[in-house]
Amino acid sequence: MLQVMRRLSVLLSLLAALALAPAAHAAVPGINVAGVPTSADLDQAAATGARYVRVFAQRSSFPGGYAAYQGIVAGARARGMAPVFVLTGAPDGSTTPPDPADFAAFAGEFARRMAAAGGAAAYEVWNEEDESQFWAGGPDPARYAAVLKAAYPAIKAADPQAKVLLGPLTGNNYGYLQQLYANGAAGSFDAAAVHTDTACLVASPSTFYREDGNVARFTFLGFRTVHDVMAANGDGAKPIWMTELGWTTVTSTCARGMWAGQKAAGVSEADQAAHLAEAFHCLGDYPYVETGMWFTLKDSSGHGEELDHYGLQRLDGSHKPSWDAFHAFATRGDGLTSACGDFDAPTLTIKRPTANARFVQALTISAVATDATTVGRVTFEADGKTIRNYTGSAVGSGKTVTLNWQGSKRLSFGRHTITVVALDMQGNTTTQSVQVTRVRSMAATLKTKVAVGKVRVSGRKATVSGRVAASGSLGLAGKVRVAWQQKRGKRWKTIHGGLRPAGKPFTFTQRFKGAGRWRVTVRYVGAAPYRASSTSKAFTIR
């Protein structure tokens, strides 16, 4: 009879969830409740529309607390919610890492008792074991993996319909997860749990940055990298449960974590609501994230200013705007349509050199990148080695970046690969490459034109500026030679001279001792495949 009643309870809960849950592929919403929730707490949790209620089960509360926790199971399921229990703590109430066999015995007995009352949706094995605050002595992946491997079969045997969750990773700690895999944790959890309500988080869910090419740990969307690690270890089909997400509405300055003293600790109540709606909208893009559980139902006191203001309800029980946002999602589904996070890399075109181009000395590299936001960096490479990075005002969406690379003269004769990499502000990259060949000689067949502006005269000083225009797409090597010539009788005599690289705009300035009629002759001396060219301009020094 007990088994029949339990199956009926589970079926009714599932039907209620299907009736009220958001649209397909949306993460099922849940809520964290502090302490040992009363009937009134469960009523308030259910009123939000939450389908899961997450509760801590401190080992020091047992065996005396079993009856109360069985009441939580029955009460949650009667209200259409499924309980999620966090099994954590030493018998003395500390965070001392447990003996694996001893903890497994407790976990199995707890799950057996909860199964008798209707069963849990999931059991988390510890809480944020990757942080010294919850795992005394600091993270120890080998020890935790041993605890997990011992607890998993004990829980599954006692409550086989429930999931066993990997202890939640603080801030999408994918590095710690990889260490767990290295210590044999694979096969000892049904889903990975993550927490994104990290210290002093104020950025919106769609805002992210990268570290070593990965979506960073301390960004909301860092669960993408957690999933990448899971997939790399053969667990790509396993889901992720986000058992804590949230933003605090405290108005003080950040007091903990890596941003202590450097920024605000929280967001406005309006932004908390907007971030909540956006967070569940974002999770809808990732079917492998099965649930998102808001931390927490109510504001509290005595835990520190930041930690006391994560609630959907204020201390007096009144609703923040985030309560309405949560209820709207839980009962009506996702109302947002915008993209979550910019994961589209820039488009990139290499304008020069063209594919299979041949060159003798200099090589012009030119590319244009476009992006919906902006281009943060463009990098030119030759054979995998960086030639130059362009950032700041040198780059921008749709802005052509050009380099007349004289260093190509040092490349060996033969085939080489020119690569251009464009990166946007979110770290999304696009790479394009072309093959070129350095040859020993080419016929000087391509035309050039030396273009100069008006000679600017100031007293006994003259300045001329210009550039060499080339008809081809190859780099312009060689030199520009200037001759400052004075008119003596019917002839022009060179008095001063100079050289500049031909591959970029040039300026020549000269002081003169004598007055008279002068001219400047600027000549491109020519380097294959470009022909020589020249031009002259006359002026007067008084």
Coordinates of C-alpha atoms in Angstrom, one line a residue:
M1 CA 0.0 0.0 0.0
L2 CA 2.9 2.4 0.9
Q3 CA 4.4 1.9 -2.5
V4 CA 1.1 2.5 -4.3
M5 CA 0.6 5.7 -2.3
R6 CA 4.1 6.8 -3.1
R7 CA 3.7 6.2 -6.8
L8 CA 0.4 8.1 -6.8
S9 CA 2.1 11.0 -5.0
V10 CA 4.9 11.1 -7.5
L11 CA 2.4 10.9 -10.4
L12 CA 0.3 13.8 -9.0
S13 CA 3.4 15.9 -8.6
L14 CA 4.6 15.2 -12.1
L15 CA 1.1 16.1 -13.5
A16 CA 1.1 19.3 -11.5
A17 CA 4.6 20.2 -12.8
L18 CA 3.5 19.5 -16.4
A19 CA 0.4 21.7 -16.0
L20 CA 2.3 24.6 -14.5
A21 CA 5.8 24.3 -15.8
P22 CA 7.2 26.7 -18.4
A23 CA 7.4 25.9 -22.1
A24 CA 9.6 23.1 -23.5
H25 CA 13.3 23.4 -22.9
A26 CA 12.9 25.9 -20.1
A27 CA 14.6 25.1 -16.8
V28 CA 12.1 24.0 -14.2
P29 CA 12.0 26.7 -11.5
G30 CA 12.8 25.9 -7.9
I31 CA 13.3 27.9 -4.7
N32 CA 15.8 27.7 -1.8
V33 CA 14.3 27.9 1.7
A34 CA 16.4 28.5 4.8
G35 CA 16.5 26.3 7.8
V36 CA 13.8 23.7 8.4
P37 CA 10.8 25.0 6.5
T38 CA 7.5 25.2 8.3
S39 CA 4.1 24.7 6.7
A40 CA 3.9 28.5 6.3
D41 CA 7.3 28.5 4.6
L42 CA 6.1 25.7 2.2
D43 CA 2.9 27.7 1.5
Q44 CA 4.9 30.7 0.6
A45 CA 7.3 28.7 -1.6
A46 CA 4.5 27.0 -3.4
A47 CA 2.8 30.4 -4.0
T48 CA 5.8 31.5 -6.1
G49 CA 5.0 28.7 -8.6
A50 CA 8.2 26.8 -7.7
R51 CA 8.3 23.2 -8.7
Y52 CA 11.3 22.3 -6.5
V53 CA 12.1 23.3 -2.9
R54 CA 15.7 23.0 -1.8
V55 CA 16.5 22.4 1.9
F56 CA 19.8 21.8 3.8
A57 CA 20.0 18.6 5.8
Q58 CA 22.8 19.2 8.3
R59 CA 24.1 15.9 9.6
S60 CA 24.2 17.2 13.1
S61 CA 20.4 17.3 13.1
F62 CA 20.0 13.6 12.8
P63 CA 18.7 11.1 13.8
G64 CA 16.4 13.4 15.8
G65 CA 15.4 15.4 12.7
Y66 CA 14.1 12.6 10.5
A67 CA 10.4 13.1 11.4
A68 CA 10.6 16.8 10.6
Y69 CA 12.3 16.1 7.2
Q70 CA 9.7 13.4 6.4
G71 CA 7.2 16.1 7.0
I72 CA 8.9 18.4 4.5
V73 CA 8.7 15.7 1.9
A74 CA 5.0 15.1 2.5
G75 CA 4.2 18.8 2.8
A76 CA 6.2 19.8 -0.4
R77 CA 4.6 17.1 -2.5
A78 CA 1.2 17.9 -1.2
R79 CA 1.8 21.4 -2.6
G80 CA 3.0 20.3 -6.0
M81 CA 6.7 20.6 -5.2
A82 CA 9.5 18.1 -5.1
P83 CA 12.1 18.4 -2.4
V84 CA 15.9 18.6 -3.1
F85 CA 18.0 17.9 0.0
V86 CA 21.6 19.1 0.5
L87 CA 23.4 16.4 2.7
T88 CA 26.3 18.2 4.4
G89 CA 28.2 18.7 7.6
A90 CA 29.9 16.6 10.2
P91 CA 28.1 15.1 13.3
D92 CA 29.5 17.9 15.4
G93 CA 28.1 20.6 13.0
S94 CA 31.4 21.5 11.6
T95 CA 32.6 21.4 7.9
T96 CA 35.2 18.8 8.6
P97 CA 35.6 16.5 5.6
P98 CA 33.8 13.3 6.4
D99 CA 34.9 9.7 6.3
P100 CA 33.5 8.3 3.1
A101 CA 32.0 5.1 4.6
D102 CA 30.5 7.0 7.5
F103 CA 29.0 9.7 5.3
A104 CA 27.6 7.1 2.9
A105 CA 25.9 5.3 5.8
F106 CA 24.2 8.6 6.9
A107 CA 23.3 9.5 3.3
G108 CA 21.8 6.0 2.7
E109 CA 19.7 6.2 5.9
F110 CA 18.5 9.7 5.2
A111 CA 17.4 8.7 1.7
R112 CA 15.7 5.6 3.0
R113 CA 13.7 7.7 5.5
M114 CA 12.8 10.3 2.8
A115 CA 11.7 7.5 0.4
A116 CA 9.4 6.2 3.0
A117 CA 7.7 9.6 3.1
G118 CA 7.3 10.0 -0.7
G119 CA 10.9 10.5 -1.8
A120 CA 13.1 13.4 -2.9
A121 CA 13.7 14.7 -6.4
A122 CA 17.4 14.8 -5.7
Y123 CA 20.1 14.6 -3.1
E124 CA 23.2 16.8 -3.3
V125 CA 26.3 15.3 -1.8
W126 CA 27.7 18.2 0.3
N127 CA 27.6 21.9 -0.6
E128 CA 30.3 23.9 -2.4
E129 CA 33.0 21.4 -1.4
D130 CA 35.4 23.4 -3.6
E131 CA 35.5 26.3 -1.0
S132 CA 37.2 26.2 2.3
Q133 CA 34.2 27.9 3.9
F134 CA 32.3 24.6 3.5
W135 CA 35.1 22.1 3.3
A136 CA 37.5 22.6 6.2
G137 CA 41.1 22.8 5.1
G138 CA 40.4 23.8 1.6
P139 CA 39.4 21.9 -1.6
D140 CA 40.5 18.3 -1.7
P141 CA 39.1 16.7 -4.9
A142 CA 40.6 13.3 -4.1
R143 CA 38.8 13.2 -0.7
Y144 CA 35.6 14.5 -2.0
A145 CA 35.6 12.0 -4.9
A146 CA 35.9 9.2 -2.4
V147 CA 32.9 10.6 -0.4
L148 CA 30.9 10.9 -3.6
K149 CA 31.8 7.4 -4.8
A150 CA 30.7 5.9 -1.4
A151 CA 27.5 7.9 -1.1
Y152 CA 26.2 7.4 -4.6
P153 CA 25.3 3.7 -4.4
A154 CA 23.9 4.1 -0.9
I155 CA 21.5 6.8 -1.9
K156 CA 20.5 5.1 -5.2
A157 CA 19.7 1.9 -3.3
A158 CA 17.6 3.8 -0.8
D159 CA 15.7 6.1 -3.1
P160 CA 16.2 4.9 -6.7
Q161 CA 13.9 7.4 -8.3
A162 CA 15.9 10.3 -7.1
K163 CA 18.9 11.9 -8.7
V164 CA 22.2 12.1 -6.9
L165 CA 23.8 15.4 -7.6
L166 CA 27.5 16.2 -7.6
G167 CA 28.0 18.7 -4.7
P168 CA 27.4 22.1 -6.3
L169 CA 30.4 23.9 -7.8
T170 CA 30.9 27.4 -6.6
G171 CA 30.7 29.8 -9.5
N172 CA 30.8 27.2 -12.2
N173 CA 34.1 25.8 -11.0
Y174 CA 35.0 23.8 -14.0
G175 CA 38.6 23.4 -13.0
Y176 CA 37.7 21.6 -9.8
L177 CA 35.3 19.5 -11.8
Q178 CA 38.1 18.3 -14.0
Q179 CA 40.1 17.4 -10.9
L180 CA 37.1 15.3 -9.7
Y181 CA 37.1 13.4 -13.0
A182 CA 40.8 12.9 -12.7
N183 CA 40.1 11.3 -9.3
G184 CA 37.5 8.9 -10.6
A185 CA 34.3 10.7 -9.9
A186 CA 32.7 9.8 -13.2
G187 CA 29.8 7.3 -12.8
S188 CA 29.0 8.5 -9.2
F189 CA 26.5 11.3 -10.0
D190 CA 23.4 11.7 -12.1
A191 CA 23.8 15.4 -12.7
A192 CA 26.3 18.1 -11.9
A193 CA 25.1 21.0 -9.7
V194 CA 26.4 24.6 -10.0
H195 CA 25.9 27.8 -8.1
T196 CA 26.0 31.2 -9.8
D197 CA 25.0 33.4 -6.9
T198 CA 28.6 34.3 -6.3
A199 CA 29.9 37.1 -4.1
C200 CA 29.0 40.6 -5.3
L201 CA 27.6 39.5 -8.6
V202 CA 26.0 42.5 -10.2
A203 CA 26.4 41.8 -14.0
S204 CA 23.4 40.6 -16.0
P205 CA 23.2 36.9 -16.9
S206 CA 24.1 37.6 -20.5
T207 CA 27.3 39.5 -19.6
F208 CA 30.4 37.3 -19.7
Y209 CA 34.1 37.3 -20.3
R210 CA 36.6 34.6 -21.1
E211 CA 39.6 33.0 -19.3
D212 CA 41.9 30.9 -21.4
G213 CA 39.3 30.9 -24.1
N214 CA 36.6 29.5 -21.8
V215 CA 33.4 31.3 -20.6
A216 CA 34.7 32.3 -17.2
R217 CA 33.9 30.6 -14.0
F218 CA 32.5 33.7 -12.2
T219 CA 30.0 34.6 -14.9
F220 CA 26.4 33.3 -15.0
L221 CA 27.0 31.6 -18.4
G222 CA 30.1 29.8 -17.1
F223 CA 27.9 26.6 -16.9
R224 CA 28.7 26.3 -20.6
T225 CA 32.3 25.5 -19.7
V226 CA 31.2 23.1 -17.0
H227 CA 29.2 21.2 -19.7
D228 CA 32.3 21.3 -21.9
V229 CA 34.3 19.6 -19.2
M230 CA 31.5 17.0 -18.7
A231 CA 31.4 16.3 -22.4
A232 CA 35.2 16.0 -22.6
N233 CA 34.9 13.3 -19.9
G234 CA 32.1 11.3 -21.6
D235 CA 29.3 12.9 -19.5
G236 CA 27.9 15.2 -22.2
A237 CA 24.5 13.5 -21.9
K238 CA 24.2 14.3 -18.2
P239 CA 22.2 17.3 -17.1
I240 CA 23.2 20.3 -15.0
W241 CA 21.1 21.5 -12.1
M242 CA 21.6 25.1 -11.1
T243 CA 20.6 24.7 -7.5
E244 CA 21.5 28.3 -6.6
L245 CA 21.1 31.4 -8.7
G246 CA 20.5 34.9 -7.5
W247 CA 21.4 38.6 -7.1
T248 CA 21.3 40.4 -3.8
T249 CA 19.6 43.8 -3.3
V250 CA 22.0 45.1 -0.7
T251 CA 23.2 48.7 -1.2
S252 CA 26.6 48.4 0.5
T253 CA 30.1 48.0 -1.0
C254 CA 31.3 44.5 -1.8
A255 CA 32.8 43.0 1.4
R256 CA 33.9 39.4 0.3
G257 CA 35.3 37.6 -2.6
M258 CA 37.7 38.8 -5.3
W259 CA 35.9 42.1 -5.7
A260 CA 35.9 43.1 -2.0
G261 CA 36.1 46.9 -1.6
Q262 CA 36.1 47.4 -5.4
K263 CA 32.5 47.6 -6.4
A264 CA 28.9 47.5 -5.3
A265 CA 27.8 44.4 -3.5
G266 CA 24.3 44.2 -5.0
V267 CA 21.8 45.5 -7.5
S268 CA 18.5 47.5 -7.2
E269 CA 15.3 45.6 -6.7
A270 CA 14.3 46.4 -10.2
D271 CA 17.5 45.0 -11.6
Q272 CA 17.2 41.9 -9.4
A273 CA 13.8 41.2 -11.1
A274 CA 15.2 41.9 -14.6
H275 CA 18.2 39.7 -14.0
L276 CA 15.9 36.9 -12.7
A277 CA 13.8 37.0 -15.8
E278 CA 16.8 37.1 -18.1
A279 CA 18.5 34.2 -16.2
F280 CA 15.6 31.8 -16.8
H281 CA 15.4 33.1 -20.4
C282 CA 19.0 32.3 -20.8
L283 CA 18.7 28.8 -19.4
G284 CA 16.0 28.1 -21.9
D285 CA 18.8 28.0 -24.6
Y286 CA 20.4 25.1 -22.9
P287 CA 18.3 21.9 -22.6
Y288 CA 20.9 20.2 -20.5
V289 CA 20.2 22.7 -17.7
E290 CA 17.2 21.0 -16.2
T291 CA 16.4 23.3 -13.3
G292 CA 17.2 26.7 -11.9
M293 CA 16.6 27.3 -8.1
W294 CA 16.5 30.8 -6.9
F295 CA 18.5 31.7 -3.8
T296 CA 16.4 32.5 -1.7
L297 CA 12.8 32.7 -0.7
K298 CA 13.1 35.4 2.0
D299 CA 15.6 38.0 3.1
S300 CA 17.3 37.1 6.3
S301 CA 19.3 38.8 9.1
G302 CA 22.6 38.0 10.8
H303 CA 24.4 36.4 7.9
G304 CA 26.1 39.6 6.6
E305 CA 24.6 42.4 4.6
E306 CA 25.0 40.9 1.2
L307 CA 23.8 37.4 2.2
D308 CA 20.8 38.8 3.9
H309 CA 19.2 40.4 0.8
Y310 CA 18.9 37.7 -1.8
G311 CA 15.2 37.0 -1.1
L312 CA 12.1 37.3 -3.3
Q313 CA 10.4 38.6 -0.1
R314 CA 11.6 41.3 2.2
L315 CA 12.0 40.7 6.0
D316 CA 8.5 41.9 6.6
G317 CA 7.1 39.3 4.1
S318 CA 6.3 41.9 1.4
H319 CA 7.1 41.0 -2.2
K320 CA 10.0 42.4 -4.1
P321 CA 9.6 42.9 -7.9
S322 CA 11.6 39.7 -8.3
W323 CA 8.8 37.7 -6.7
D324 CA 6.5 38.8 -9.5
A325 CA 9.1 38.0 -12.1
F326 CA 9.7 34.5 -10.7
H327 CA 5.9 33.8 -10.4
A328 CA 5.4 35.1 -14.0
F329 CA 8.0 32.7 -15.3
A330 CA 6.9 29.7 -13.2
T331 CA 3.3 30.1 -14.2
R332 CA 3.3 31.6 -17.7
G333 CA 6.8 30.8 -19.0
D334 CA 9.5 32.9 -20.6
G335 CA 8.4 36.3 -21.9
L336 CA 11.7 37.4 -23.3
T337 CA 12.9 36.9 -26.9
S338 CA 16.3 38.6 -27.1
A339 CA 19.5 36.7 -27.5
C340 CA 21.4 35.7 -24.4
G341 CA 25.0 36.6 -24.6
D342 CA 27.0 37.4 -27.7
F343 CA 28.6 34.2 -28.9
D344 CA 28.8 35.2 -32.6
A345 CA 32.4 35.8 -33.7
P346 CA 33.3 38.7 -36.0
T347 CA 33.1 38.2 -39.8
L348 CA 36.5 38.5 -41.3
T349 CA 37.9 39.1 -44.8
I350 CA 41.6 39.1 -45.8
K351 CA 41.9 41.8 -48.5
R352 CA 45.6 41.4 -49.0
P353 CA 47.5 39.3 -49.9
T354 CA 45.4 37.3 -52.2
A355 CA 45.6 33.5 -52.1
N356 CA 48.7 32.0 -53.7
A357 CA 50.3 35.5 -54.2
R358 CA 54.0 35.6 -54.9
F359 CA 56.3 38.2 -53.4
V360 CA 60.0 39.2 -53.4
Q361 CA 60.5 41.4 -50.4
A362 CA 57.7 43.4 -48.6
L363 CA 54.2 42.0 -48.2
T364 CA 51.1 44.0 -47.6
I365 CA 48.6 42.5 -45.2
S366 CA 45.2 44.0 -45.1
A367 CA 41.9 42.8 -43.5
V368 CA 38.5 44.0 -42.4
A369 CA 36.5 42.5 -39.5
T370 CA 32.8 43.4 -38.6
D371 CA 30.9 42.6 -35.5
A372 CA 27.5 43.3 -34.0
T373 CA 29.2 45.0 -31.0
T374 CA 32.8 46.0 -31.8
V375 CA 36.1 44.4 -32.8
G376 CA 38.5 44.3 -29.9
R377 CA 41.7 43.1 -31.5
V378 CA 43.0 42.1 -34.9
T379 CA 46.2 40.0 -35.1
F380 CA 48.4 39.3 -38.1
E381 CA 50.5 36.1 -38.1
A382 CA 53.0 34.4 -40.3
D383 CA 53.5 30.7 -40.0
G384 CA 51.9 30.8 -36.6
K385 CA 54.0 33.6 -35.2
T386 CA 52.6 36.9 -34.3
I387 CA 53.6 39.8 -36.5
R388 CA 51.5 42.5 -34.8
N389 CA 48.4 43.1 -32.7
Y390 CA 46.0 46.0 -33.4
T391 CA 43.8 47.2 -30.6
G392 CA 42.1 50.4 -29.4
S393 CA 41.5 53.1 -32.0
A394 CA 43.4 51.0 -34.6
V395 CA 40.5 48.6 -34.9
G396 CA 36.7 48.8 -35.1
S397 CA 33.8 47.1 -36.8
G398 CA 34.2 47.6 -40.5
K399 CA 37.5 49.3 -40.2
T400 CA 40.3 48.1 -42.5
V401 CA 43.6 47.3 -40.9
T402 CA 46.7 47.4 -43.1
L403 CA 50.3 46.7 -42.6
N404 CA 53.1 47.0 -45.2
W405 CA 55.2 44.2 -43.6
Q406 CA 58.9 44.7 -44.3
G407 CA 59.7 41.8 -42.1
S408 CA 58.6 39.4 -44.8
K409 CA 62.0 40.0 -46.4
R410 CA 63.3 37.7 -43.7
L411 CA 61.1 34.8 -44.6
S412 CA 62.7 31.9 -46.4
F413 CA 62.0 31.3 -50.0
G414 CA 59.0 29.1 -50.6
R415 CA 55.4 28.7 -49.2
H416 CA 54.2 30.5 -46.1
T417 CA 50.9 30.9 -44.3
I418 CA 49.5 34.4 -43.5
T419 CA 46.8 34.3 -40.8
V420 CA 44.5 37.0 -39.5
V421 CA 42.6 36.6 -36.2
A422 CA 39.8 38.9 -35.3
L423 CA 38.5 39.0 -31.7
D424 CA 35.4 40.8 -30.3
M425 CA 35.0 42.2 -26.8
Q426 CA 33.4 38.9 -25.6
G427 CA 36.4 36.9 -26.7
N428 CA 34.8 35.3 -29.7
T429 CA 37.4 34.8 -32.5
T430 CA 37.4 34.2 -36.2
T431 CA 40.5 33.1 -38.1
Q432 CA 41.3 33.3 -41.8
S433 CA 44.5 32.2 -43.6
V434 CA 46.0 32.5 -47.1
Q435 CA 49.0 30.8 -48.6
V436 CA 51.7 32.9 -50.2
T437 CA 55.1 32.2 -51.8
R438 CA 58.3 34.1 -51.5
V439 CA 60.4 34.0 -54.7
R440 CA 63.9 35.2 -55.5
S441 CA 62.9 37.5 -58.3
M442 CA 60.0 38.9 -60.3
A443 CA 59.7 41.1 -63.3
A444 CA 59.2 44.8 -62.4
T445 CA 55.9 45.1 -64.3
L446 CA 53.6 46.8 -61.8
K447 CA 53.2 50.6 -62.1
T448 CA 53.8 53.1 -59.3
K449 CA 53.1 56.8 -58.9
V450 CA 54.8 59.2 -56.4
A451 CA 52.1 61.5 -55.1
V452 CA 53.2 64.6 -53.1
G453 CA 51.4 67.6 -51.8
K454 CA 52.2 71.3 -52.0
V455 CA 55.7 72.2 -50.7
R456 CA 55.2 74.1 -47.4
V457 CA 57.8 76.9 -47.0
S458 CA 58.4 78.7 -43.7
G459 CA 61.3 81.1 -43.8
R460 CA 64.4 79.0 -44.8
K461 CA 62.7 75.7 -44.1
A462 CA 60.6 73.6 -46.6
T463 CA 58.5 70.4 -46.0
V464 CA 57.0 68.0 -48.5
S465 CA 54.8 65.0 -47.7
G466 CA 53.4 62.2 -49.9
R467 CA 53.2 58.5 -50.6
V468 CA 53.9 55.9 -53.3
A469 CA 50.7 54.6 -54.9
A470 CA 51.1 51.0 -56.2
S471 CA 48.9 49.4 -58.8
G472 CA 49.2 45.9 -57.3
S473 CA 48.2 44.2 -54.0
L474 CA 51.7 43.1 -53.1
G475 CA 53.8 44.9 -50.5
L476 CA 55.8 47.9 -51.6
A477 CA 59.5 47.4 -50.8
G478 CA 62.4 49.7 -51.6
K479 CA 63.1 53.3 -50.7
V480 CA 61.9 56.8 -51.5
R481 CA 64.8 59.1 -52.3
V482 CA 64.5 62.9 -52.1
A483 CA 66.8 65.4 -53.8
W484 CA 66.6 69.1 -52.8
Q485 CA 68.0 70.9 -55.9
Q486 CA 68.9 74.6 -56.4
K487 CA 68.5 76.4 -59.7
R488 CA 72.0 77.5 -60.8
G489 CA 71.9 79.0 -64.2
K490 CA 70.1 76.6 -66.5
R491 CA 70.8 73.5 -64.3
W492 CA 69.4 72.0 -61.1
K493 CA 72.1 71.0 -58.7
T494 CA 71.4 68.6 -55.8
I495 CA 72.4 70.2 -52.5
H496 CA 70.6 68.0 -49.9
G497 CA 69.1 64.5 -50.0
G498 CA 67.5 61.8 -47.9
L499 CA 65.8 58.3 -47.9
R500 CA 62.5 57.0 -46.5
P501 CA 60.9 53.5 -46.6
A502 CA 58.5 53.3 -49.6
G503 CA 55.9 51.3 -47.9
K504 CA 54.3 54.0 -45.8
P505 CA 53.6 57.8 -46.2
F506 CA 56.7 59.9 -46.0
T507 CA 57.6 63.5 -44.9
F508 CA 60.9 65.3 -45.7
T509 CA 61.9 68.6 -44.1
Q510 CA 65.0 70.6 -45.0
R511 CA 66.6 73.8 -43.9
F512 CA 68.4 75.9 -46.5
K513 CA 71.3 78.3 -46.1
G514 CA 70.7 80.1 -49.4
A515 CA 67.7 81.8 -51.0
G516 CA 66.7 81.3 -54.5
R517 CA 64.8 79.0 -56.8
W518 CA 64.6 75.4 -55.5
R519 CA 62.8 72.2 -56.4
V520 CA 62.3 68.9 -54.7
T521 CA 62.5 65.6 -56.6
V522 CA 61.0 62.6 -55.0
R523 CA 61.8 59.3 -56.6
Y524 CA 60.7 55.7 -55.9
V525 CA 63.8 53.8 -56.8
G526 CA 61.8 50.6 -57.5
A527 CA 61.9 47.1 -56.2
A528 CA 60.3 44.1 -58.0
P529 CA 57.6 43.7 -59.0
Y530 CA 57.1 47.5 -59.0
R531 CA 58.6 49.9 -61.4
A532 CA 60.4 53.1 -60.4
S533 CA 58.6 56.5 -60.6
S534 CA 59.3 60.1 -59.7
T535 CA 57.8 63.6 -59.5
S536 CA 59.2 67.1 -58.9
K537 CA 57.9 70.4 -57.5
A538 CA 59.5 73.8 -57.6
F539 CA 59.4 76.5 -54.9
T540 CA 61.2 79.7 -53.8
I541 CA 63.2 80.4 -50.7
R542 CA 63.4 84.1 -50.0

